[in-house]
Amino acid sequence: MIKKSINPFSATITIGLESGYEQVKISQPQIIRFVQNYQEDLIKNKGIYLSASVSECKIVLSGQVEPHLKLSFINYPKFPLPVSQLKNEIEDLAKSFMSEFRQNRTVIEYLDETVMFEQSGDIDPRIN
């Protein structure tokens, strides 16, 4: 048995399951298909294996209760990457999600920082 260990790395993208602020639903299978297609492109074009764990959650703020998915990433010891490259790939994935699923804002939580990408300053009208 071989043991391989690397420094800890963690990133979580929180993806809303509504398109825009119109309360148009996005399904979990749509997101998973998008992730798998994105992963296949990364493997084919860059030789990068970006494994993701997917879990359900809800974001609650004032009058808003919106279903979300959390996509969690580690620096998988089988296919390790430099942290800067891993962050770039995760951020590119988040931006692709935003474009594909009409997300105004998304957040990535790292161990050392929290990053928000925002298309505009608009706020969900359900937030009082």
Steps between C-alpha positions, in 0.01 A plus 500: 500500500624847409420808706512838330433827675501865398427830671131559568294688246127553495268701279122516489291664229141573598271489197141626504235273350303789351582676176523876542255652748202356315468189720551275196621167639829334407515127575780319677545266199552808276780621728657154522495462119661842469773404750568170324526668159731762646712229662525308172621815323762557772623142473512506120649848454719546808542158661341639818278282718272722710290278722198655673276401788141623460259563787169682540442803722277807527612861522276696735504879513198702609214400266723286278525124548673371189614144435868475414763240430842504658781372283797415718853446377825378651846471354458130433833326574462271196498803266660785701526852359673816618250693714506803270410284200231317695344832607508627140325188371234513773439870437471439124242229575305740724497767227383242246215403734402863534485544126324173422237526774453880511634547850559859609727412787689200632739442786802273535622418849867407534693426818679835469243729331143539383455619140182642351436545130221740417348599165307798644402654832141376464347326802233229499168689546394248768768642731343772713 
